[in-house]
């Protein structure tokens, strides 16, 4: 019923926790599959994924491990979408984890809200120092979801479940963007969303140490400008201008 898509790139330091959270899912009345896409990792990620296969098999969880040249998380997720066997897709980043009840809760909401094609839940954001805060997702300022998302992104990739046909009909992640591919996708899908908000904390988003280069900030800066212009029709000119000024004020172009 649900396909989990997990792109992995040089994730050897934290992929074990992600795998454990999938193996720990408390499932009672349906099956799910997991698709790992190894996005050209140069560390031991692929080896760890292959070792986990026996653990998934022991729990009768179907698993697919697909390798590709490094093309980015968006391209990896797109490959997972095309390879998915089930009608609903849940995305899980390789440095995030889910609560044990995540998939069962989502499935129960799906059964009770069969007209919905997009589900979202809350997350706990765990900082490097161990402190955490709760992230409320799926809250929209306006009845118009497209307008609300344009003004503020209130969705998280590891905290959504999407009907596969919605992605097939309207396209997956835009791999021409170097960043913010998930935000672009939510905006693209927003006019067609039949949204269901699950007001429960079902996942953890973990802060990890990394070295973000100035090149990344520059990509993000330009990509956000592209996205703001691409979906400007969702709002009036005043809101569009505020969006542009907000991106400029972020000073990412300085970094």
PDB file of C-alpha atoms in Angstrom:
ATOM      1  CA  UNK A   1       0.000   0.000   0.000  1.00  0.00           C
ATOM      2  CA  UNK A   2       2.860   2.421   0.824  1.00  0.00           C
ATOM      3  CA  UNK A   3       6.267   2.742  -0.826  1.00  0.00           C
ATOM      4  CA  UNK A   4       9.022   4.416   1.184  1.00  0.00           C
ATOM      5  CA  UNK A   5      11.613   6.214  -0.941  1.00  0.00           C
ATOM      6  CA  UNK A   6      14.969   6.948   0.660  1.00  0.00           C
ATOM      7  CA  UNK A   7      17.757   8.646  -1.330  1.00  0.00           C
ATOM      8  CA  UNK A   8      21.236   8.049   0.118  1.00  0.00           C
ATOM      9  CA  UNK A   9      24.491   9.848  -0.551  1.00  0.00           C
ATOM     10  CA  UNK A  10      27.542   9.212   1.654  1.00  0.00           C
ATOM     11  CA  UNK A  11      25.253   8.380   4.548  1.00  0.00           C
ATOM     12  CA  UNK A  12      27.367   5.772   6.342  1.00  0.00           C
ATOM     13  CA  UNK A  13      27.453   7.810   9.582  1.00  0.00           C
ATOM     14  CA  UNK A  14      23.688   7.816  10.098  1.00  0.00           C
ATOM     15  CA  UNK A  15      21.997   5.378   7.708  1.00  0.00           C
ATOM     16  CA  UNK A  16      21.912   2.656  10.403  1.00  0.00           C
ATOM     17  CA  UNK A  17      19.488   4.735  12.489  1.00  0.00           C
ATOM     18  CA  UNK A  18      17.280   5.347   9.470  1.00  0.00           C
ATOM     19  CA  UNK A  19      17.253   1.634   8.634  1.00  0.00           C
ATOM     20  CA  UNK A  20      16.431   0.776  12.257  1.00  0.00           C
ATOM     21  CA  UNK A  21      13.479   3.153  12.279  1.00  0.00           C
ATOM     22  CA  UNK A  22      12.080   1.402   9.188  1.00  0.00           C
ATOM     23  CA  UNK A  23      12.622  -2.067  10.639  1.00  0.00           C
ATOM     24  CA  UNK A  24      10.905  -0.949  13.852  1.00  0.00           C
ATOM     25  CA  UNK A  25       7.671   0.122  12.157  1.00  0.00           C
ATOM     26  CA  UNK A  26       4.656  -1.380  13.923  1.00  0.00           C
ATOM     27  CA  UNK A  27       2.516  -2.588  11.034  1.00  0.00           C
ATOM     28  CA  UNK A  28      -0.711  -4.494  11.661  1.00  0.00           C
ATOM     29  CA  UNK A  29      -2.912  -4.698   8.586  1.00  0.00           C
ATOM     30  CA  UNK A  30      -0.937  -3.769   5.477  1.00  0.00           C
ATOM     31  CA  UNK A  31       2.462  -4.138   3.834  1.00  0.00           C
ATOM     32  CA  UNK A  32       4.987  -1.584   2.720  1.00  0.00           C
ATOM     33  CA  UNK A  33       8.115  -1.610   0.596  1.00  0.00           C
ATOM     34  CA  UNK A  34      11.338   0.381   0.886  1.00  0.00           C
ATOM     35  CA  UNK A  35      13.346   1.701  -2.049  1.00  0.00           C
ATOM     36  CA  UNK A  36      16.861   2.904  -1.280  1.00  0.00           C
ATOM     37  CA  UNK A  37      18.530   4.888  -4.043  1.00  0.00           C
ATOM     38  CA  UNK A  38      22.288   4.997  -3.663  1.00  0.00           C
ATOM     39  CA  UNK A  39      23.154   8.289  -5.323  1.00  0.00           C
ATOM     40  CA  UNK A  40      26.765   7.591  -6.242  1.00  0.00           C
ATOM     41  CA  UNK A  41      28.063   7.284  -2.676  1.00  0.00           C
ATOM     42  CA  UNK A  42      31.830   7.016  -2.286  1.00  0.00           C
ATOM     43  CA  UNK A  43      31.776   5.709   1.293  1.00  0.00           C
ATOM     44  CA  UNK A  44      30.306   2.471   2.696  1.00  0.00           C
ATOM     45  CA  UNK A  45      26.649   3.440   2.227  1.00  0.00           C
ATOM     46  CA  UNK A  46      25.950   0.810  -0.429  1.00  0.00           C
ATOM     47  CA  UNK A  47      27.626  -1.917   1.632  1.00  0.00           C
ATOM     48  CA  UNK A  48      25.495  -1.035   4.667  1.00  0.00           C
ATOM     49  CA  UNK A  49      22.341  -1.073   2.546  1.00  0.00           C
ATOM     50  CA  UNK A  50      23.183  -4.490   1.133  1.00  0.00           C
ATOM     51  CA  UNK A  51      23.862  -5.846   4.627  1.00  0.00           C
ATOM     52  CA  UNK A  52      20.439  -4.622   5.779  1.00  0.00           C
ATOM     53  CA  UNK A  53      18.619  -6.626   3.111  1.00  0.00           C
ATOM     54  CA  UNK A  54      18.550  -9.786   5.243  1.00  0.00           C
ATOM     55  CA  UNK A  55      17.004  -7.826   8.115  1.00  0.00           C
ATOM     56  CA  UNK A  56      14.204  -6.534   5.886  1.00  0.00           C
ATOM     57  CA  UNK A  57      13.660  -9.979   4.380  1.00  0.00           C
ATOM     58  CA  UNK A  58      13.346 -11.452   7.888  1.00  0.00           C
ATOM     59  CA  UNK A  59      10.484  -9.051   8.555  1.00  0.00           C
ATOM     60  CA  UNK A  60       8.866  -9.736   5.183  1.00  0.00           C
ATOM     61  CA  UNK A  61       9.457  -6.166   4.073  1.00  0.00           C
ATOM     62  CA  UNK A  62      10.143  -5.844   0.370  1.00  0.00           C
ATOM     63  CA  UNK A  63      13.301  -3.857  -0.323  1.00  0.00           C
ATOM     64  CA  UNK A  64      14.868  -2.512  -3.491  1.00  0.00           C
ATOM     65  CA  UNK A  65      18.377  -1.060  -3.656  1.00  0.00           C
ATOM     66  CA  UNK A  66      19.018   1.006  -6.760  1.00  0.00           C
ATOM     67  CA  UNK A  67      22.353   2.635  -7.596  1.00  0.00           C
ATOM     68  CA  UNK A  68      22.916   5.576  -9.890  1.00  0.00           C
ATOM     69  CA  UNK A  69      25.664   8.070 -10.656  1.00  0.00           C
ATOM     70  CA  UNK A  70      25.562  11.049  -8.319  1.00  0.00           C
ATOM     71  CA  UNK A  71      22.683  13.151  -9.625  1.00  0.00           C
ATOM     72  CA  UNK A  72      21.181  14.694  -6.494  1.00  0.00           C
ATOM     73  CA  UNK A  73      18.340  13.829  -4.161  1.00  0.00           C
ATOM     74  CA  UNK A  74      15.653  14.988  -6.592  1.00  0.00           C
ATOM     75  CA  UNK A  75      16.813  12.678  -9.365  1.00  0.00           C
ATOM     76  CA  UNK A  76      17.110   9.840  -6.846  1.00  0.00           C
ATOM     77  CA  UNK A  77      13.558  10.386  -5.603  1.00  0.00           C
ATOM     78  CA  UNK A  78      12.284  10.520  -9.190  1.00  0.00           C
ATOM     79  CA  UNK A  79      13.874   7.129  -9.841  1.00  0.00           C
ATOM     80  CA  UNK A  80      12.196   5.818  -6.693  1.00  0.00           C
ATOM     81  CA  UNK A  81       8.835   7.162  -7.827  1.00  0.00           C
ATOM     82  CA  UNK A  82       9.115   5.319 -11.148  1.00  0.00           C
ATOM     83  CA  UNK A  83      10.127   2.098  -9.367  1.00  0.00           C
ATOM     84  CA  UNK A  84       7.389   2.213  -6.711  1.00  0.00           C
ATOM     85  CA  UNK A  85       4.935  -0.674  -6.593  1.00  0.00           C
ATOM     86  CA  UNK A  86       2.294   0.926  -4.369  1.00  0.00           C
ATOM     87  CA  UNK A  87      -0.188   3.785  -4.737  1.00  0.00           C
ATOM     88  CA  UNK A  88       1.088   6.013  -1.930  1.00  0.00           C
ATOM     89  CA  UNK A  89       4.631   7.273  -1.500  1.00  0.00           C
ATOM     90  CA  UNK A  90       6.406   8.414   1.655  1.00  0.00           C
ATOM     91  CA  UNK A  91       9.813  10.058   1.467  1.00  0.00           C
ATOM     92  CA  UNK A  92      12.499   9.568   4.111  1.00  0.00           C
ATOM     93  CA  UNK A  93      15.861  11.286   4.004  1.00  0.00           C
ATOM     94  CA  UNK A  94      18.802   9.122   5.005  1.00  0.00           C
ATOM     95  CA  UNK A  95      19.596  11.267   8.057  1.00  0.00           C
ATOM     96  CA  UNK A  96      16.044  11.324   9.419  1.00  0.00           C
ATOM     97  CA  UNK A  97      14.079   8.766  11.409  1.00  0.00           C
ATOM     98  CA  UNK A  98      10.409   7.948  11.964  1.00  0.00           C
ATOM     99  CA  UNK A  99       8.490   6.993  15.073  1.00  0.00           C
ATOM    100  CA  UNK A 100       7.450   3.340  15.274  1.00  0.00           C
ATOM    101  CA  UNK A 101       3.817   4.181  14.523  1.00  0.00           C
ATOM    102  CA  UNK A 102       4.475   6.487  11.569  1.00  0.00           C
ATOM    103  CA  UNK A 103       3.363   4.290   8.673  1.00  0.00           C
ATOM    104  CA  UNK A 104       0.458   2.683  10.525  1.00  0.00           C
ATOM    105  CA  UNK A 105      -0.915   6.079  11.567  1.00  0.00           C
ATOM    106  CA  UNK A 106      -0.585   7.367   7.998  1.00  0.00           C
ATOM    107  CA  UNK A 107      -2.324   4.267   6.677  1.00  0.00           C
ATOM    108  CA  UNK A 108      -5.177   4.668   9.170  1.00  0.00           C
ATOM    109  CA  UNK A 109      -5.643   8.302   8.141  1.00  0.00           C
ATOM    110  CA  UNK A 110      -5.582   7.228   4.510  1.00  0.00           C
ATOM    111  CA  UNK A 111      -8.358   4.704   5.038  1.00  0.00           C
ATOM    112  CA  UNK A 112     -10.503   7.314   6.806  1.00  0.00           C
ATOM    113  CA  UNK A 113      -9.790  10.041   4.234  1.00  0.00           C
ATOM    114  CA  UNK A 114      -9.871   8.216   0.914  1.00  0.00           C
ATOM    115  CA  UNK A 115     -10.426  11.380  -1.120  1.00  0.00           C
ATOM    116  CA  UNK A 116      -7.130  12.874   0.085  1.00  0.00           C
ATOM    117  CA  UNK A 117      -4.022  12.627  -2.066  1.00  0.00           C
ATOM    118  CA  UNK A 118      -1.522  14.469   0.157  1.00  0.00           C
ATOM    119  CA  UNK A 119      -0.833  13.891   3.865  1.00  0.00           C
ATOM    120  CA  UNK A 120       1.471  15.704   6.267  1.00  0.00           C
ATOM    121  CA  UNK A 121       2.473  15.304   9.912  1.00  0.00           C
ATOM    122  CA  UNK A 122       4.636  17.131  12.479  1.00  0.00           C
ATOM    123  CA  UNK A 123       8.302  16.496  13.297  1.00  0.00           C
ATOM    124  CA  UNK A 124      10.736  16.908  16.140  1.00  0.00           C
ATOM    125  CA  UNK A 125      13.871  18.860  15.212  1.00  0.00           C
ATOM    126  CA  UNK A 126      16.873  17.472  17.090  1.00  0.00           C
ATOM    127  CA  UNK A 127      19.851  19.816  17.345  1.00  0.00           C
ATOM    128  CA  UNK A 128      23.518  18.851  17.531  1.00  0.00           C
ATOM    129  CA  UNK A 129      23.609  19.600  21.270  1.00  0.00           C
ATOM    130  CA  UNK A 130      20.719  17.200  21.913  1.00  0.00           C
ATOM    131  CA  UNK A 131      18.096  19.877  22.474  1.00  0.00           C
ATOM    132  CA  UNK A 132      15.017  19.767  20.317  1.00  0.00           C
ATOM    133  CA  UNK A 133      11.955  21.676  19.258  1.00  0.00           C
ATOM    134  CA  UNK A 134       8.716  20.677  17.583  1.00  0.00           C
ATOM    135  CA  UNK A 135       7.996  21.620  13.985  1.00  0.00           C
ATOM    136  CA  UNK A 136       4.354  22.133  13.069  1.00  0.00           C
ATOM    137  CA  UNK A 137       3.764  21.254   9.438  1.00  0.00           C
ATOM    138  CA  UNK A 138       0.706  21.443   7.217  1.00  0.00           C
ATOM    139  CA  UNK A 139      -0.675  24.644   8.686  1.00  0.00           C
ATOM    140  CA  UNK A 140      -1.852  27.106   6.049  1.00  0.00           C
ATOM    141  CA  UNK A 141      -2.563  30.784   6.608  1.00  0.00           C
ATOM    142  CA  UNK A 142      -5.143  30.887   3.809  1.00  0.00           C
ATOM    143  CA  UNK A 143      -7.792  28.516   2.510  1.00  0.00           C
ATOM    144  CA  UNK A 144      -5.923  28.673  -0.792  1.00  0.00           C
ATOM    145  CA  UNK A 145      -3.094  26.157  -0.269  1.00  0.00           C
ATOM    146  CA  UNK A 146      -1.087  27.425  -3.244  1.00  0.00           C
ATOM    147  CA  UNK A 147      -1.087  30.983  -1.915  1.00  0.00           C
ATOM    148  CA  UNK A 148      -0.206  29.831   1.600  1.00  0.00           C
ATOM    149  CA  UNK A 149       2.726  27.692   0.454  1.00  0.00           C
ATOM    150  CA  UNK A 150       4.047  30.465  -1.753  1.00  0.00           C
ATOM    151  CA  UNK A 151       4.198  32.819   1.199  1.00  0.00           C
ATOM    152  CA  UNK A 152       5.642  30.204   3.576  1.00  0.00           C
ATOM    153  CA  UNK A 153       6.660  26.588   3.065  1.00  0.00           C
ATOM    154  CA  UNK A 154       4.996  24.582   5.823  1.00  0.00           C
ATOM    155  CA  UNK A 155       5.832  21.090   4.524  1.00  0.00           C
ATOM    156  CA  UNK A 156       8.810  18.786   5.095  1.00  0.00           C
ATOM    157  CA  UNK A 157       9.948  16.038   2.728  1.00  0.00           C
ATOM    158  CA  UNK A 158      10.307  13.334   5.391  1.00  0.00           C
ATOM    159  CA  UNK A 159       6.900  14.235   6.816  1.00  0.00           C
ATOM    160  CA  UNK A 160       4.636  13.847   3.780  1.00  0.00           C
ATOM    161  CA  UNK A 161       2.837  10.999   2.043  1.00  0.00           C
ATOM    162  CA  UNK A 162       1.662  11.565  -1.527  1.00  0.00           C
ATOM    163  CA  UNK A 163      -0.544   9.624  -3.914  1.00  0.00           C
ATOM    164  CA  UNK A 164       1.668   8.310  -6.691  1.00  0.00           C
ATOM    165  CA  UNK A 165      -0.746   9.314  -9.452  1.00  0.00           C
ATOM    166  CA  UNK A 166      -0.534  12.961  -8.317  1.00  0.00           C
ATOM    167  CA  UNK A 167       3.202  12.909  -8.976  1.00  0.00           C
ATOM    168  CA  UNK A 168       2.907  10.972 -12.225  1.00  0.00           C
ATOM    169  CA  UNK A 169       0.232  13.326 -13.570  1.00  0.00           C
ATOM    170  CA  UNK A 170       2.025  16.557 -12.668  1.00  0.00           C
ATOM    171  CA  UNK A 171       5.692  15.612 -12.673  1.00  0.00           C
ATOM    172  CA  UNK A 172       8.206  14.829  -9.978  1.00  0.00           C
ATOM    173  CA  UNK A 173      11.147  16.792  -8.631  1.00  0.00           C
ATOM    174  CA  UNK A 174      12.750  19.358 -10.933  1.00  0.00           C
ATOM    175  CA  UNK A 175      16.341  18.182 -11.287  1.00  0.00           C
ATOM    176  CA  UNK A 176      17.388  21.399 -13.036  1.00  0.00           C
ATOM    177  CA  UNK A 177      17.236  23.067  -9.620  1.00  0.00           C
ATOM    178  CA  UNK A 178      20.300  22.562  -7.418  1.00  0.00           C
ATOM    179  CA  UNK A 179      18.316  23.107  -4.218  1.00  0.00           C
ATOM    180  CA  UNK A 180      14.763  23.659  -2.930  1.00  0.00           C
ATOM    181  CA  UNK A 181      13.461  20.908  -5.225  1.00  0.00           C
ATOM    182  CA  UNK A 182      10.957  19.786  -2.602  1.00  0.00           C
ATOM    183  CA  UNK A 183       9.529  23.295  -2.174  1.00  0.00           C
ATOM    184  CA  UNK A 184       9.184  23.626  -5.936  1.00  0.00           C
ATOM    185  CA  UNK A 185       7.311  20.310  -6.044  1.00  0.00           C
ATOM    186  CA  UNK A 186       4.867  21.300  -3.291  1.00  0.00           C
ATOM    187  CA  UNK A 187       4.057  24.513  -5.151  1.00  0.00           C
ATOM    188  CA  UNK A 188       3.608  22.655  -8.434  1.00  0.00           C
ATOM    189  CA  UNK A 189       1.226  20.162  -6.818  1.00  0.00           C
ATOM    190  CA  UNK A 190      -0.589  22.656  -4.580  1.00  0.00           C
ATOM    191  CA  UNK A 191      -3.510  23.478  -6.942  1.00  0.00           C
ATOM    192  CA  UNK A 192      -4.293  19.754  -7.121  1.00  0.00           C
ATOM    193  CA  UNK A 193      -3.772  18.843  -3.473  1.00  0.00           C
ATOM    194  CA  UNK A 194      -6.587  17.263  -1.496  1.00  0.00           C
ATOM    195  CA  UNK A 195      -4.854  17.785   1.794  1.00  0.00           C
ATOM    196  CA  UNK A 196      -5.064  15.913   5.081  1.00  0.00           C
ATOM    197  CA  UNK A 197      -3.117  17.195   8.084  1.00  0.00           C
ATOM    198  CA  UNK A 198      -2.079  14.654  10.720  1.00  0.00           C
ATOM    199  CA  UNK A 199      -1.497  16.691  13.877  1.00  0.00           C
ATOM    200  CA  UNK A 200       0.906  14.184  15.406  1.00  0.00           C
ATOM    201  CA  UNK A 201       4.697  14.135  15.714  1.00  0.00           C
ATOM    202  CA  UNK A 202       5.730  11.062  13.725  1.00  0.00           C
ATOM    203  CA  UNK A 203       9.326  11.785  12.761  1.00  0.00           C
ATOM    204  CA  UNK A 204      12.618  13.355  13.758  1.00  0.00           C
ATOM    205  CA  UNK A 205      14.635  15.743  11.652  1.00  0.00           C
ATOM    206  CA  UNK A 206      18.263  15.619  12.811  1.00  0.00           C
ATOM    207  CA  UNK A 207      20.715  18.453  12.515  1.00  0.00           C
ATOM    208  CA  UNK A 208      24.015  17.093  11.215  1.00  0.00           C
ATOM    209  CA  UNK A 209      27.464  18.572  10.917  1.00  0.00           C
ATOM    210  CA  UNK A 210      28.368  19.493   7.391  1.00  0.00           C
ATOM    211  CA  UNK A 211      30.356  21.994   5.413  1.00  0.00           C
ATOM    212  CA  UNK A 212      27.976  24.039   3.321  1.00  0.00           C
ATOM    213  CA  UNK A 213      30.010  25.833   0.668  1.00  0.00           C
ATOM    214  CA  UNK A 214      29.447  29.297  -0.709  1.00  0.00           C
ATOM    215  CA  UNK A 215      28.524  27.577  -3.983  1.00  0.00           C
ATOM    216  CA  UNK A 216      25.526  25.947  -2.248  1.00  0.00           C
ATOM    217  CA  UNK A 217      24.303  29.287  -0.934  1.00  0.00           C
ATOM    218  CA  UNK A 218      24.595  30.785  -4.406  1.00  0.00           C
ATOM    219  CA  UNK A 219      22.619  27.905  -5.941  1.00  0.00           C
ATOM    220  CA  UNK A 220      19.961  28.246  -3.265  1.00  0.00           C
ATOM    221  CA  UNK A 221      19.734  31.996  -3.781  1.00  0.00           C
ATOM    222  CA  UNK A 222      19.165  31.708  -7.537  1.00  0.00           C
ATOM    223  CA  UNK A 223      16.851  28.695  -7.207  1.00  0.00           C
ATOM    224  CA  UNK A 224      14.623  30.536  -4.766  1.00  0.00           C
ATOM    225  CA  UNK A 225      14.392  33.448  -7.174  1.00  0.00           C
ATOM    226  CA  UNK A 226      13.469  31.033  -9.984  1.00  0.00           C
ATOM    227  CA  UNK A 227      10.767  29.410  -7.837  1.00  0.00           C
ATOM    228  CA  UNK A 228       9.371  32.783  -6.726  1.00  0.00           C
ATOM    229  CA  UNK A 229       9.058  33.882 -10.335  1.00  0.00           C
ATOM    230  CA  UNK A 230       7.783  30.505 -11.584  1.00  0.00           C
ATOM    231  CA  UNK A 231       4.766  30.485  -9.250  1.00  0.00           C
ATOM    232  CA  UNK A 232       4.105  34.229  -9.024  1.00  0.00           C
ATOM    233  CA  UNK A 233       0.605  33.692 -10.422  1.00  0.00           C
ATOM    234  CA  UNK A 234      -0.435  32.196  -7.075  1.00  0.00           C
ATOM    235  CA  UNK A 235      -0.322  35.636  -5.411  1.00  0.00           C
ATOM    236  CA  UNK A 236      -0.805  39.303  -6.203  1.00  0.00           C
ATOM    237  CA  UNK A 237       2.068  41.522  -7.280  1.00  0.00           C
ATOM    238  CA  UNK A 238       2.585  42.888  -3.769  1.00  0.00           C
ATOM    239  CA  UNK A 239       3.111  39.396  -2.314  1.00  0.00           C
ATOM    240  CA  UNK A 240       5.407  38.484  -5.200  1.00  0.00           C
ATOM    241  CA  UNK A 241       7.508  41.587  -4.556  1.00  0.00           C
ATOM    242  CA  UNK A 242       7.679  40.813  -0.813  1.00  0.00           C
ATOM    243  CA  UNK A 243       8.885  37.302  -1.668  1.00  0.00           C
ATOM    244  CA  UNK A 244      11.683  38.654  -3.854  1.00  0.00           C
ATOM    245  CA  UNK A 245      12.721  41.209  -1.242  1.00  0.00           C
ATOM    246  CA  UNK A 246      12.740  38.525   1.460  1.00  0.00           C
ATOM    247  CA  UNK A 247      15.086  36.359  -0.625  1.00  0.00           C
ATOM    248  CA  UNK A 248      17.374  39.326  -1.255  1.00  0.00           C
ATOM    249  CA  UNK A 249      17.320  40.274   2.444  1.00  0.00           C
ATOM    250  CA  UNK A 250      18.430  36.753   3.398  1.00  0.00           C
ATOM    251  CA  UNK A 251      21.896  37.744   2.114  1.00  0.00           C
ATOM    252  CA  UNK A 252      22.593  34.225   0.859  1.00  0.00           C
ATOM    253  CA  UNK A 253      24.260  35.790  -2.152  1.00  0.00           C
ATOM    254  CA  UNK A 254      26.871  37.297   0.210  1.00  0.00           C
ATOM    255  CA  UNK A 255      27.701  33.894   1.686  1.00  0.00           C
TER     256      UNK A 255
END
